[in-house]
Amino acid sequence: MKTKIILFLTTVLLSINITDRGSASSNYFEADVIIYGGTSAAVTAAVKVARTGQSVIMVSPDIHLGGLSSGGLGFTDTGNKEVIGGLSREFYQRVYEYYQQDETWQWQDRSEYGNRGQGTTALDEEFGTMWIFEPHIAEQVFEDFINDEGITVLRDEWLDRKDGVVTEDGRIVSFETLSGKRFKGKMFIDATYEGDLMAAAGVSYHVGRESNDTYDEEWNGVQTGVYHHNHFFPPDGPHIDPYVSPGDPSSGIIGGVSVAPPGEKGSGDHRVQAYCFRMCLSDHPDNKVPFPKPDNYEPSQYILLLRLFESGWHERNNFFTKYDEIPNRKTDTNNHGPVSTDYMGMNYDYPEASYERREQIIQEHEDYQKGMMYFLANDPRVPREIQNEVKRWGLAKDEFTDNGNWPHQLYIREARRMIGDFVMTEHEVLGNREVPKSIGMGSYTLDSHNVQRYITPEGYVQNEGDIGVSPDQPYEIAYGSLIPKKDEIQNLLVPVAMSASHIAFGSIRMEPVFMVLGHSAAAAAVLAIREGQAVQDVNYNDLRNDLEADGQVLEYSD
């Protein structure tokens, strides 16, 4: 009872604190900086603002904070960890601290954990960082950040995208959510994967792939005939037939294959790279739940997968490569192979879709992926060695406990991308052009998952859009890529749906980098408030000094 009373009084005091700055209405909120989103970037942005002493409110459509970082992506896409600084690095240091506690190791001894990370060791004793982690640990770290700074977070609040944003003289004045709450601020940060606030404010953006001609790039646009990862059907065979009755086009197309032509190589289109859920699986007998059978399970949806097995692909390629180990006998399970957890071609309308349609798309992805796992574990046509291996695993019983042990965040690899004051392209990522006004660094491969599955002129199934091109060294990210053009909006920063071409975004879009960009966006917002400036007029030397004092890494030398 005492705890409940304390929580109640804390809530009342927070409400008084907020409404004292604005009106007495319980639906009116005001702060120096309003952050829309619940992603990892939203959290680091809020923490940075709070630590400067400015007031901040997070308006999150999500109940769970952290986006993909707490939503199953625990096998971190680090790239070069040396360039991950500031609050992003602090996040991984806090994760490390949890894994120093014996009680964290519930399902295996610490000594049994293999310590393998993506391009690095998982647990870095020298720098006190842990790059590989369980979803619930990540979520707890984000909640710790919020609680430590006393940040006000309103959850399950959805922007009124049609009529909710009020602008005046090139500035956002306020926005309203569907519940009727209004939020007024001096500066705004859109930290959503979708860029909803940015779009509703009238900022320019792009959806899909630009043509290579748009920014004089090589790896943007349609990429037929390009095979960089092992996520394609071998062009020299064995070939996979796309028809219900093999060789008979009149019999119809099997599920997962499009009849639309792929488009001319190098041309732009409306398509975005495939989404999936990053499943957290366990092989511990006391901490796994059998793969559930979706209500609308339809095994014929996985005929293409069967034909892949019949071709012998699995005998040459380990189907379980992307069951990446995280602590406590769990995995971060990602897409692997020509047919896998990526629900290819089923997300094209997601970036611009209504909330209702997005919810349908998310459910369709969940049904497809759950159905695939149930199919692999139970359908007698699946090769025995694969079925036996799949049956070793189940959903981790102690993860996502309020959502049937299923991740609460679909991997929105790409949605809207702002066309801002500066557009990051493959030229900046690959080091072919200098970057003005660095506010952080990236280092990951130019990485796009497949975008479409089509029928070749020869009548076979093929995937398209999977790209992997590595930069020679880490690259700088321009401040201009976080801000709109000045003649559009002058008090908005966009650290997630930021300004980049499709293929450049494929490298930048990693969670550690989003946290870096959230931190830097918040620093710029505070400087703009204090100097009474537009975000486009922030003094870069002041911003650079502030970021370097916080441990951000702005340039790289061997």
Coordinates of C-alpha atoms in Angstrom, one line a residue:
M1 CA 0.0 0.0 0.0
K2 CA 2.8 2.4 0.9
T3 CA 4.4 1.8 -2.6
K4 CA 1.1 2.6 -4.3
I5 CA 0.6 5.8 -2.4
I6 CA 4.2 6.9 -3.3
L7 CA 3.5 6.1 -7.0
F8 CA 0.2 8.0 -6.9
L9 CA 1.8 11.1 -5.3
T10 CA 4.6 11.0 -7.9
T11 CA 2.1 10.9 -10.7
V12 CA 0.2 13.9 -9.2
L13 CA 3.3 15.9 -8.8
L14 CA 4.4 15.2 -12.3
S15 CA 1.0 16.3 -13.6
I16 CA 1.2 19.5 -11.5
N17 CA 4.7 20.2 -12.8
I18 CA 3.5 19.9 -16.4
T19 CA 0.3 21.8 -16.2
D20 CA 1.9 24.6 -14.3
R21 CA 3.8 25.5 -17.4
G22 CA 0.7 25.6 -19.5
S23 CA -3.0 25.6 -18.8
A24 CA -5.0 23.8 -16.0
S25 CA -6.4 21.4 -18.6
S26 CA -5.3 17.8 -18.1
N27 CA -5.2 17.5 -21.9
Y28 CA -2.7 20.3 -22.4
F29 CA 1.1 19.8 -22.0
E30 CA 4.0 22.2 -22.6
A31 CA 7.8 21.8 -22.5
D32 CA 10.8 23.2 -24.1
V33 CA 11.3 20.1 -26.2
I34 CA 8.6 17.7 -27.3
I35 CA 9.8 14.3 -28.6
Y36 CA 7.4 12.2 -30.6
G37 CA 8.4 8.5 -30.6
G38 CA 9.4 5.7 -28.3
T39 CA 12.5 4.4 -30.1
S40 CA 16.0 4.2 -28.8
A41 CA 16.7 7.6 -30.4
A42 CA 13.7 9.1 -28.6
V43 CA 15.1 8.0 -25.2
T44 CA 18.6 9.3 -25.8
A45 CA 17.2 12.6 -27.1
A46 CA 15.1 12.9 -24.0
V47 CA 18.0 12.1 -21.7
K48 CA 20.2 14.7 -23.3
V49 CA 17.6 17.4 -23.0
A50 CA 16.9 16.6 -19.4
R51 CA 20.6 16.7 -18.5
T52 CA 20.8 20.2 -19.9
G53 CA 18.1 21.4 -17.5
Q54 CA 15.6 22.1 -20.3
S55 CA 12.1 20.6 -19.9
V56 CA 11.2 17.7 -22.1
I57 CA 8.2 15.5 -22.7
M58 CA 8.2 12.2 -24.6
V59 CA 5.0 11.4 -26.5
S60 CA 5.2 7.8 -27.4
P61 CA 2.8 5.7 -29.5
D62 CA 4.6 2.7 -28.0
I63 CA 4.0 1.3 -24.6
H64 CA 7.4 -0.4 -24.5
L65 CA 10.4 2.0 -25.0
G66 CA 13.4 1.3 -27.1
G67 CA 12.1 0.2 -30.5
L68 CA 14.1 -2.6 -32.0
S69 CA 16.8 -2.3 -29.4
S70 CA 14.4 -3.7 -26.8
G71 CA 12.2 -5.5 -29.4
G72 CA 14.4 -8.4 -30.2
L73 CA 17.5 -7.0 -31.9
G74 CA 20.0 -7.9 -29.2
F75 CA 22.8 -9.1 -31.6
T76 CA 23.8 -5.5 -32.1
D77 CA 24.9 -4.2 -35.6
T78 CA 27.9 -2.5 -34.1
G79 CA 30.0 -1.9 -37.1
N80 CA 33.2 -0.2 -35.7
K81 CA 32.4 0.2 -32.0
E82 CA 35.1 2.8 -31.6
V83 CA 32.9 5.4 -33.2
I84 CA 29.8 4.7 -31.0
G85 CA 30.0 7.4 -28.3
G86 CA 27.9 9.6 -26.0
L87 CA 24.6 8.3 -24.7
S88 CA 24.7 5.4 -27.2
R89 CA 27.8 4.1 -25.6
E90 CA 26.4 4.7 -22.2
F91 CA 23.5 2.5 -23.1
Y92 CA 25.8 -0.4 -23.8
Q93 CA 27.8 0.4 -20.6
R94 CA 24.6 0.1 -18.6
V95 CA 23.8 -3.2 -20.3
Y96 CA 27.3 -4.4 -19.3
E97 CA 26.5 -3.5 -15.7
Y98 CA 23.4 -5.7 -15.7
Y99 CA 25.5 -8.6 -17.0
Q100 CA 28.0 -8.2 -14.2
Q101 CA 25.2 -9.2 -11.7
D102 CA 25.0 -13.0 -11.0
E103 CA 21.2 -12.8 -10.9
T104 CA 21.1 -11.8 -14.5
W105 CA 22.4 -15.2 -15.6
Q106 CA 19.3 -17.2 -14.9
W107 CA 19.4 -19.8 -17.6
Q108 CA 23.1 -20.4 -18.0
D109 CA 26.4 -19.8 -16.2
R110 CA 28.3 -16.8 -17.3
S111 CA 31.2 -19.0 -18.2
E112 CA 29.0 -21.0 -20.7
Y113 CA 28.2 -17.9 -22.8
G114 CA 30.3 -17.8 -26.0
N115 CA 30.9 -14.0 -26.0
R116 CA 30.5 -13.8 -29.8
G117 CA 29.3 -10.5 -31.2
Q118 CA 28.8 -9.1 -34.6
G119 CA 32.4 -8.1 -35.6
T120 CA 33.4 -7.7 -32.0
T121 CA 33.3 -9.5 -28.7
A122 CA 29.9 -9.4 -26.9
L123 CA 31.3 -8.4 -23.6
D124 CA 34.1 -5.9 -23.7
E125 CA 35.8 -5.9 -20.3
E126 CA 38.3 -3.2 -21.3
F127 CA 35.7 -0.5 -22.0
G128 CA 32.9 -1.9 -19.8
T129 CA 30.4 -2.4 -22.7
M130 CA 28.1 -5.3 -23.5
W131 CA 26.9 -5.3 -27.2
I132 CA 24.8 -8.5 -27.1
F133 CA 21.8 -8.7 -24.8
E134 CA 18.3 -10.0 -24.0
P135 CA 15.3 -7.8 -24.9
H136 CA 14.1 -7.4 -21.3
I137 CA 17.5 -6.2 -20.2
A138 CA 17.5 -3.5 -22.9
E139 CA 14.1 -2.3 -22.0
Q140 CA 15.0 -2.1 -18.4
V141 CA 18.0 0.1 -19.3
F142 CA 15.8 2.5 -21.3
E143 CA 13.4 2.6 -18.3
D144 CA 16.3 3.3 -16.0
F145 CA 17.4 6.2 -18.3
I146 CA 13.9 7.7 -18.0
N147 CA 13.5 7.2 -14.3
D148 CA 17.0 8.5 -13.5
E149 CA 16.3 11.8 -15.2
G150 CA 12.7 12.1 -14.1
I151 CA 11.5 12.3 -17.7
T152 CA 7.7 12.6 -18.4
V153 CA 6.6 9.9 -20.8
L154 CA 3.0 9.7 -22.1
R155 CA 2.6 6.3 -23.7
D156 CA 0.1 4.9 -26.2
E157 CA -0.4 8.4 -27.6
W158 CA -0.8 8.5 -31.4
L159 CA -0.3 11.7 -33.5
D160 CA -3.4 13.0 -35.2
R161 CA -1.7 12.8 -38.6
K162 CA -4.5 14.5 -40.5
D163 CA -5.3 17.6 -38.5
G164 CA -3.2 17.5 -35.4
V165 CA -0.1 19.5 -36.3
V166 CA -0.3 23.3 -36.0
T167 CA 2.4 25.3 -37.8
E168 CA 2.9 29.0 -38.0
D169 CA 5.5 31.0 -39.8
G170 CA 7.6 28.0 -40.6
R171 CA 7.5 26.5 -37.1
I172 CA 5.6 23.8 -35.4
V173 CA 3.5 25.4 -32.6
S174 CA 1.9 22.2 -31.2
F175 CA 0.5 18.9 -32.1
E176 CA -2.5 16.9 -30.9
T177 CA -2.8 13.1 -30.4
L178 CA -5.9 11.0 -31.2
S179 CA -6.8 11.0 -27.5
G180 CA -7.3 14.8 -27.6
K181 CA -4.0 15.7 -25.8
R182 CA -2.2 18.8 -27.1
F183 CA 1.6 19.3 -26.8
K184 CA 3.2 22.7 -27.2
G185 CA 7.0 23.2 -27.4
K186 CA 9.7 25.4 -28.6
M187 CA 11.5 22.5 -30.4
F188 CA 10.2 19.2 -31.7
I189 CA 12.0 16.0 -32.4
D190 CA 10.5 13.2 -34.6
A191 CA 12.1 10.0 -33.4
T192 CA 9.7 7.6 -35.0
Y193 CA 10.8 5.0 -37.6
E194 CA 8.0 6.2 -39.8
G195 CA 8.6 10.0 -39.7
D196 CA 4.9 10.7 -39.0
L197 CA 5.4 14.1 -37.3
M198 CA 7.8 15.2 -40.0
A199 CA 5.3 14.3 -42.8
A200 CA 2.3 15.8 -41.0
A201 CA 4.3 19.1 -40.6
G202 CA 4.7 19.4 -44.4
V203 CA 8.4 18.4 -44.6
S204 CA 9.7 16.9 -47.9
Y205 CA 10.4 13.2 -47.8
H206 CA 10.8 10.2 -50.0
V207 CA 9.5 6.6 -49.9
G208 CA 11.1 3.8 -51.9
R209 CA 14.3 3.7 -53.8
E210 CA 15.6 6.6 -55.8
S211 CA 17.0 5.9 -59.2
N212 CA 20.8 5.8 -59.5
D213 CA 20.6 9.0 -61.5
T214 CA 19.0 10.9 -58.7
Y215 CA 22.2 11.2 -56.6
D216 CA 24.7 9.7 -59.2
E217 CA 24.9 6.4 -57.1
E218 CA 25.6 2.8 -58.1
W219 CA 23.8 0.8 -55.4
N220 CA 20.4 2.5 -55.2
G221 CA 17.4 1.7 -57.4
V222 CA 16.5 -1.7 -58.8
Q223 CA 19.4 -4.2 -58.6
T224 CA 18.5 -7.1 -60.7
G225 CA 21.4 -9.5 -61.3
V226 CA 23.3 -8.4 -58.2
Y227 CA 23.9 -11.1 -55.6
H228 CA 25.8 -9.9 -52.5
H229 CA 24.5 -12.1 -49.6
N230 CA 23.3 -15.6 -49.5
H231 CA 19.6 -14.5 -49.8
F232 CA 19.0 -15.3 -53.4
F233 CA 18.1 -18.3 -55.5
P234 CA 21.3 -19.5 -57.2
P235 CA 21.1 -18.1 -60.8
D236 CA 22.9 -21.1 -62.2
G237 CA 20.4 -23.5 -60.5
P238 CA 18.8 -25.5 -59.2
H239 CA 16.0 -23.2 -60.4
I240 CA 12.7 -22.8 -58.5
D241 CA 9.4 -23.0 -60.4
P242 CA 6.9 -20.3 -59.4
Y243 CA 3.7 -22.0 -60.6
V244 CA 1.2 -24.0 -58.6
S245 CA 1.6 -26.8 -61.1
P246 CA 5.3 -26.6 -62.1
G247 CA 5.7 -25.5 -65.7
D248 CA 2.1 -24.4 -66.1
P249 CA 1.6 -20.6 -65.8
S250 CA -2.2 -21.1 -66.2
S251 CA -2.2 -23.0 -62.8
G252 CA -1.5 -19.7 -60.9
I253 CA 1.4 -18.4 -58.8
I254 CA 2.5 -19.9 -55.5
G255 CA 2.5 -17.7 -52.4
G256 CA 5.3 -15.1 -51.9
V257 CA 6.0 -14.5 -55.6
S258 CA 5.0 -11.4 -57.5
V259 CA 3.8 -11.3 -61.1
A260 CA 4.9 -7.7 -61.5
P261 CA 8.1 -7.1 -63.5
P262 CA 11.1 -6.1 -61.4
G263 CA 11.8 -2.9 -63.2
E264 CA 14.8 -1.6 -65.2
K265 CA 18.1 -1.9 -63.4
G266 CA 19.1 1.3 -61.7
S267 CA 15.5 2.8 -61.9
G268 CA 13.7 4.1 -58.9
D269 CA 10.5 2.6 -57.5
H270 CA 8.0 2.7 -54.6
R271 CA 9.3 -0.4 -52.9
V272 CA 11.0 -0.6 -49.5
Q273 CA 13.2 -3.4 -48.1
A274 CA 11.5 -6.2 -46.4
Y275 CA 10.4 -6.2 -42.7
C276 CA 10.4 -9.1 -40.2
F277 CA 10.3 -9.6 -36.4
R278 CA 13.6 -10.3 -34.6
M279 CA 12.4 -13.4 -32.7
C280 CA 13.9 -14.2 -29.3
L281 CA 14.1 -18.0 -29.0
S282 CA 15.2 -20.3 -26.3
D283 CA 16.4 -23.9 -26.2
H284 CA 16.2 -24.2 -22.4
P285 CA 13.5 -26.8 -21.6
D286 CA 12.2 -24.6 -18.7
N287 CA 12.1 -21.4 -20.7
K288 CA 10.7 -22.1 -24.1
V289 CA 7.1 -22.1 -25.4
P290 CA 6.3 -24.2 -28.5
F291 CA 5.7 -22.2 -31.7
P292 CA 2.0 -21.3 -31.7
K293 CA -0.2 -22.1 -34.7
P294 CA -1.8 -18.8 -36.0
D295 CA -5.6 -18.7 -36.2
N296 CA -5.5 -18.3 -39.9
Y297 CA -2.6 -20.8 -40.6
E298 CA -2.4 -21.8 -44.2
P299 CA 0.4 -24.3 -45.0
S300 CA 0.2 -23.6 -48.7
Q301 CA 1.7 -20.2 -48.0
Y302 CA 5.1 -22.0 -47.5
I303 CA 5.2 -24.1 -50.8
L304 CA 8.1 -21.9 -51.9
L305 CA 10.0 -22.9 -48.8
L306 CA 9.4 -26.6 -49.5
R307 CA 10.6 -26.2 -53.0
L308 CA 13.8 -24.5 -51.7
F309 CA 14.4 -27.5 -49.5
E310 CA 13.7 -29.9 -52.3
S311 CA 16.4 -28.2 -54.3
G312 CA 18.9 -29.1 -51.7
W313 CA 19.7 -25.5 -50.7
H314 CA 19.8 -26.4 -47.0
E315 CA 22.3 -29.1 -47.6
R316 CA 24.8 -26.5 -48.8
N317 CA 23.8 -23.7 -46.5
N318 CA 23.2 -23.8 -42.7
F319 CA 19.5 -22.8 -42.3
F320 CA 20.3 -21.8 -38.7
T321 CA 23.1 -19.3 -39.3
K322 CA 21.0 -16.4 -38.1
Y323 CA 20.0 -18.0 -34.8
D324 CA 22.5 -15.6 -33.2
E325 CA 23.3 -16.4 -29.6
I326 CA 22.5 -13.9 -26.9
P327 CA 22.9 -14.6 -23.1
N328 CA 20.9 -17.2 -21.2
R329 CA 20.5 -19.7 -24.1
K330 CA 18.5 -17.4 -26.2
T331 CA 18.7 -16.1 -29.8
D332 CA 18.2 -13.0 -31.8
T333 CA 16.8 -14.8 -34.9
N334 CA 17.0 -12.8 -38.2
N335 CA 16.3 -13.5 -41.9
H336 CA 18.5 -16.0 -43.6
G337 CA 18.4 -17.4 -47.1
P338 CA 16.2 -17.0 -50.2
V339 CA 13.0 -17.7 -48.2
S340 CA 12.9 -16.9 -44.5
T341 CA 11.4 -14.5 -41.9
D342 CA 11.5 -11.5 -44.2
Y343 CA 7.9 -11.1 -45.6
M344 CA 9.0 -9.8 -48.9
G345 CA 6.9 -7.4 -50.9
M346 CA 4.2 -7.1 -48.3
N347 CA 5.1 -3.7 -46.8
Y348 CA 5.1 -1.3 -49.7
D349 CA 2.1 0.7 -48.4
Y350 CA 3.2 0.7 -44.8
P351 CA 5.1 4.0 -44.7
E352 CA 2.1 6.1 -45.8
A353 CA -0.6 3.8 -44.5
S354 CA -3.3 4.7 -41.9
Y355 CA -2.8 3.4 -38.4
E356 CA -5.5 0.8 -39.1
R357 CA -3.8 -0.4 -42.3
R358 CA -0.4 -0.5 -40.5
E359 CA -1.9 -2.7 -37.8
Q360 CA -3.1 -5.0 -40.5
I361 CA 0.3 -5.2 -42.1
I362 CA 1.9 -5.9 -38.7
Q363 CA -0.5 -8.7 -38.1
E364 CA 0.1 -10.1 -41.5
H365 CA 3.8 -10.2 -40.8
E366 CA 3.2 -11.8 -37.5
D367 CA 0.9 -14.4 -39.0
Y368 CA 3.4 -15.2 -41.8
Q369 CA 6.3 -15.6 -39.4
K370 CA 4.6 -17.5 -36.7
G371 CA 3.1 -19.7 -39.4
M372 CA 6.4 -20.3 -40.9
M373 CA 7.9 -21.5 -37.6
Y374 CA 4.9 -23.7 -36.9
F375 CA 5.2 -25.1 -40.4
L376 CA 8.9 -25.9 -40.0
A377 CA 8.3 -27.6 -36.6
N378 CA 5.2 -29.6 -37.6
D379 CA 4.7 -30.1 -41.3
P380 CA 5.8 -33.7 -42.3
R381 CA 7.1 -32.5 -45.7
V382 CA 9.9 -30.5 -44.0
P383 CA 13.2 -32.4 -44.1
R384 CA 13.7 -34.3 -40.9
E385 CA 17.0 -32.7 -39.9
I386 CA 15.6 -29.2 -40.2
Q387 CA 12.4 -30.1 -38.3
N388 CA 14.4 -31.7 -35.5
E389 CA 16.6 -28.6 -35.2
V390 CA 13.6 -26.3 -35.2
K391 CA 11.9 -28.3 -32.5
R392 CA 14.8 -27.7 -30.2
W393 CA 13.7 -24.1 -30.0
G394 CA 10.6 -22.2 -28.8
L395 CA 9.7 -18.6 -28.0
A396 CA 11.5 -17.5 -24.9
K397 CA 9.0 -17.7 -22.0
D398 CA 10.4 -14.8 -20.1
E399 CA 10.5 -12.3 -23.0
F400 CA 7.6 -10.2 -24.2
T401 CA 5.4 -11.6 -21.5
D402 CA 2.5 -9.3 -22.2
N403 CA 2.4 -10.2 -25.9
G404 CA 2.4 -13.9 -26.0
N405 CA 6.2 -14.0 -26.0
W406 CA 6.2 -12.3 -29.4
P407 CA 8.2 -9.1 -30.1
H408 CA 6.3 -5.9 -29.7
Q409 CA 8.1 -4.1 -32.5
L410 CA 8.1 -5.0 -36.2
Y411 CA 11.5 -4.3 -37.8
I412 CA 10.7 -1.2 -39.8
R413 CA 14.0 -1.3 -41.7
E414 CA 13.0 1.7 -43.9
A415 CA 9.9 3.9 -44.2
R416 CA 9.8 7.6 -45.0
R417 CA 13.1 9.4 -45.4
M418 CA 13.3 13.1 -45.1
I419 CA 14.7 15.2 -48.0
G420 CA 16.4 17.6 -45.7
D421 CA 19.0 20.4 -45.6
F422 CA 21.6 17.8 -46.6
V423 CA 21.1 14.3 -48.1
M424 CA 23.5 11.6 -47.1
T425 CA 24.3 9.3 -50.2
E426 CA 26.6 6.4 -50.9
H427 CA 29.3 8.9 -51.8
E428 CA 29.5 10.1 -48.2
V429 CA 29.2 6.6 -46.7
L430 CA 31.9 5.2 -48.9
G431 CA 34.2 8.1 -48.2
N432 CA 34.2 9.6 -51.7
R433 CA 33.0 13.0 -50.6
E434 CA 33.6 15.1 -47.5
V435 CA 30.8 15.5 -45.0
P436 CA 30.0 19.0 -43.7
K437 CA 29.4 19.5 -39.9
S438 CA 29.7 16.0 -38.5
I439 CA 27.4 15.2 -35.5
G440 CA 28.2 11.5 -35.3
M441 CA 29.5 8.5 -37.2
G442 CA 28.4 5.4 -38.9
S443 CA 30.4 2.4 -40.1
Y444 CA 28.1 -0.4 -41.1
T445 CA 27.9 -1.9 -44.6
L446 CA 25.6 -0.4 -47.1
D447 CA 22.9 -2.9 -46.3
S448 CA 19.5 -3.5 -47.9
H449 CA 17.4 -6.6 -47.4
N450 CA 15.6 -7.9 -50.4
V451 CA 12.9 -5.7 -51.8
Q452 CA 10.9 -8.0 -54.1
R453 CA 10.6 -11.6 -55.4
Y454 CA 9.7 -11.9 -59.1
I455 CA 9.7 -14.3 -62.0
T456 CA 12.7 -14.1 -64.3
P457 CA 12.3 -14.1 -68.1
E458 CA 13.3 -17.7 -68.1
G459 CA 10.4 -18.5 -65.8
Y460 CA 12.1 -19.0 -62.4
V461 CA 11.8 -17.4 -59.0
Q462 CA 14.4 -14.7 -58.0
N463 CA 14.9 -12.1 -55.3
E464 CA 16.0 -8.6 -55.8
G465 CA 17.3 -5.7 -53.7
D466 CA 19.7 -7.4 -51.3
I467 CA 22.9 -5.3 -51.2
G468 CA 26.0 -5.4 -49.0
V469 CA 28.9 -3.0 -49.8
S470 CA 31.3 -2.1 -47.0
P471 CA 32.9 1.3 -46.5
D472 CA 36.7 1.3 -46.1
Q473 CA 36.4 3.1 -42.8
P474 CA 33.8 4.8 -40.6
Y475 CA 32.2 7.9 -42.1
E476 CA 30.8 11.2 -40.7
I477 CA 27.1 12.0 -40.7
A478 CA 26.1 15.6 -41.5
Y479 CA 24.1 17.8 -39.2
G480 CA 22.1 18.9 -42.2
S481 CA 20.8 15.3 -42.6
L482 CA 18.8 15.8 -39.3
I483 CA 17.1 19.0 -40.2
P484 CA 14.5 20.1 -42.8
K485 CA 15.1 22.7 -45.3
K486 CA 14.8 26.1 -43.7
D487 CA 11.9 27.2 -45.9
E488 CA 9.8 24.3 -44.6
I489 CA 10.2 23.9 -40.8
Q490 CA 12.6 25.7 -38.5
N491 CA 12.1 23.9 -35.1
L492 CA 12.1 20.2 -36.0
L493 CA 14.9 17.6 -35.9
V494 CA 14.6 14.1 -37.4
P495 CA 17.2 11.6 -36.2
V496 CA 15.6 8.4 -37.4
A497 CA 13.7 9.0 -40.6
M498 CA 16.6 11.3 -41.5
S499 CA 17.7 12.6 -44.8
A500 CA 19.5 9.9 -46.8
S501 CA 19.1 8.0 -50.0
H502 CA 17.8 4.5 -49.8
I503 CA 21.2 2.9 -50.0
A504 CA 22.9 5.3 -47.6
F505 CA 20.1 4.8 -45.1
G506 CA 20.9 1.1 -45.4
S507 CA 24.1 1.7 -43.5
I508 CA 23.0 4.5 -41.2
R509 CA 19.8 2.8 -40.0
M510 CA 21.6 0.8 -37.2
E511 CA 20.3 1.1 -33.6
P512 CA 23.6 2.4 -32.1
V513 CA 23.7 5.1 -34.7
F514 CA 20.1 6.1 -34.1
M515 CA 20.9 6.6 -30.4
V516 CA 23.9 8.7 -31.5
L517 CA 21.7 10.8 -33.7
G518 CA 19.0 11.2 -31.1
H519 CA 21.6 12.5 -28.7
S520 CA 23.0 15.0 -31.3
A521 CA 19.5 16.2 -32.3
A522 CA 18.7 17.0 -28.8
A523 CA 21.9 18.9 -28.3
A524 CA 21.1 21.0 -31.3
A525 CA 17.5 21.6 -30.1
V526 CA 18.7 22.9 -26.8
L527 CA 21.3 25.3 -28.4
A528 CA 18.6 26.6 -30.8
I529 CA 16.3 27.3 -27.8
R530 CA 19.0 29.1 -25.8
E531 CA 20.1 31.2 -28.8
G532 CA 16.5 31.8 -30.1
Q533 CA 17.5 30.4 -33.4
A534 CA 16.1 28.1 -36.1
V535 CA 17.8 24.7 -36.1
Q536 CA 19.3 25.6 -39.4
D537 CA 21.2 28.5 -37.8
V538 CA 22.7 26.7 -34.9
N539 CA 26.4 27.6 -34.5
Y540 CA 28.2 24.4 -35.4
N541 CA 31.3 25.1 -33.3
D542 CA 29.1 25.4 -30.2
L543 CA 27.3 22.2 -31.2
R544 CA 30.5 20.3 -31.8
N545 CA 32.0 21.4 -28.5
D546 CA 28.9 20.3 -26.7
L547 CA 28.9 16.9 -28.4
E548 CA 32.6 16.3 -27.8
A549 CA 32.1 17.1 -24.1
D550 CA 29.5 14.4 -24.0
G551 CA 31.8 11.8 -25.6
Q552 CA 30.3 11.8 -29.1
V553 CA 32.8 10.6 -31.7
L554 CA 32.7 13.1 -34.7
E555 CA 35.7 12.0 -36.7
Y556 CA 37.9 8.9 -37.1
S557 CA 41.6 8.3 -37.5
D558 CA 43.3 4.9 -37.8

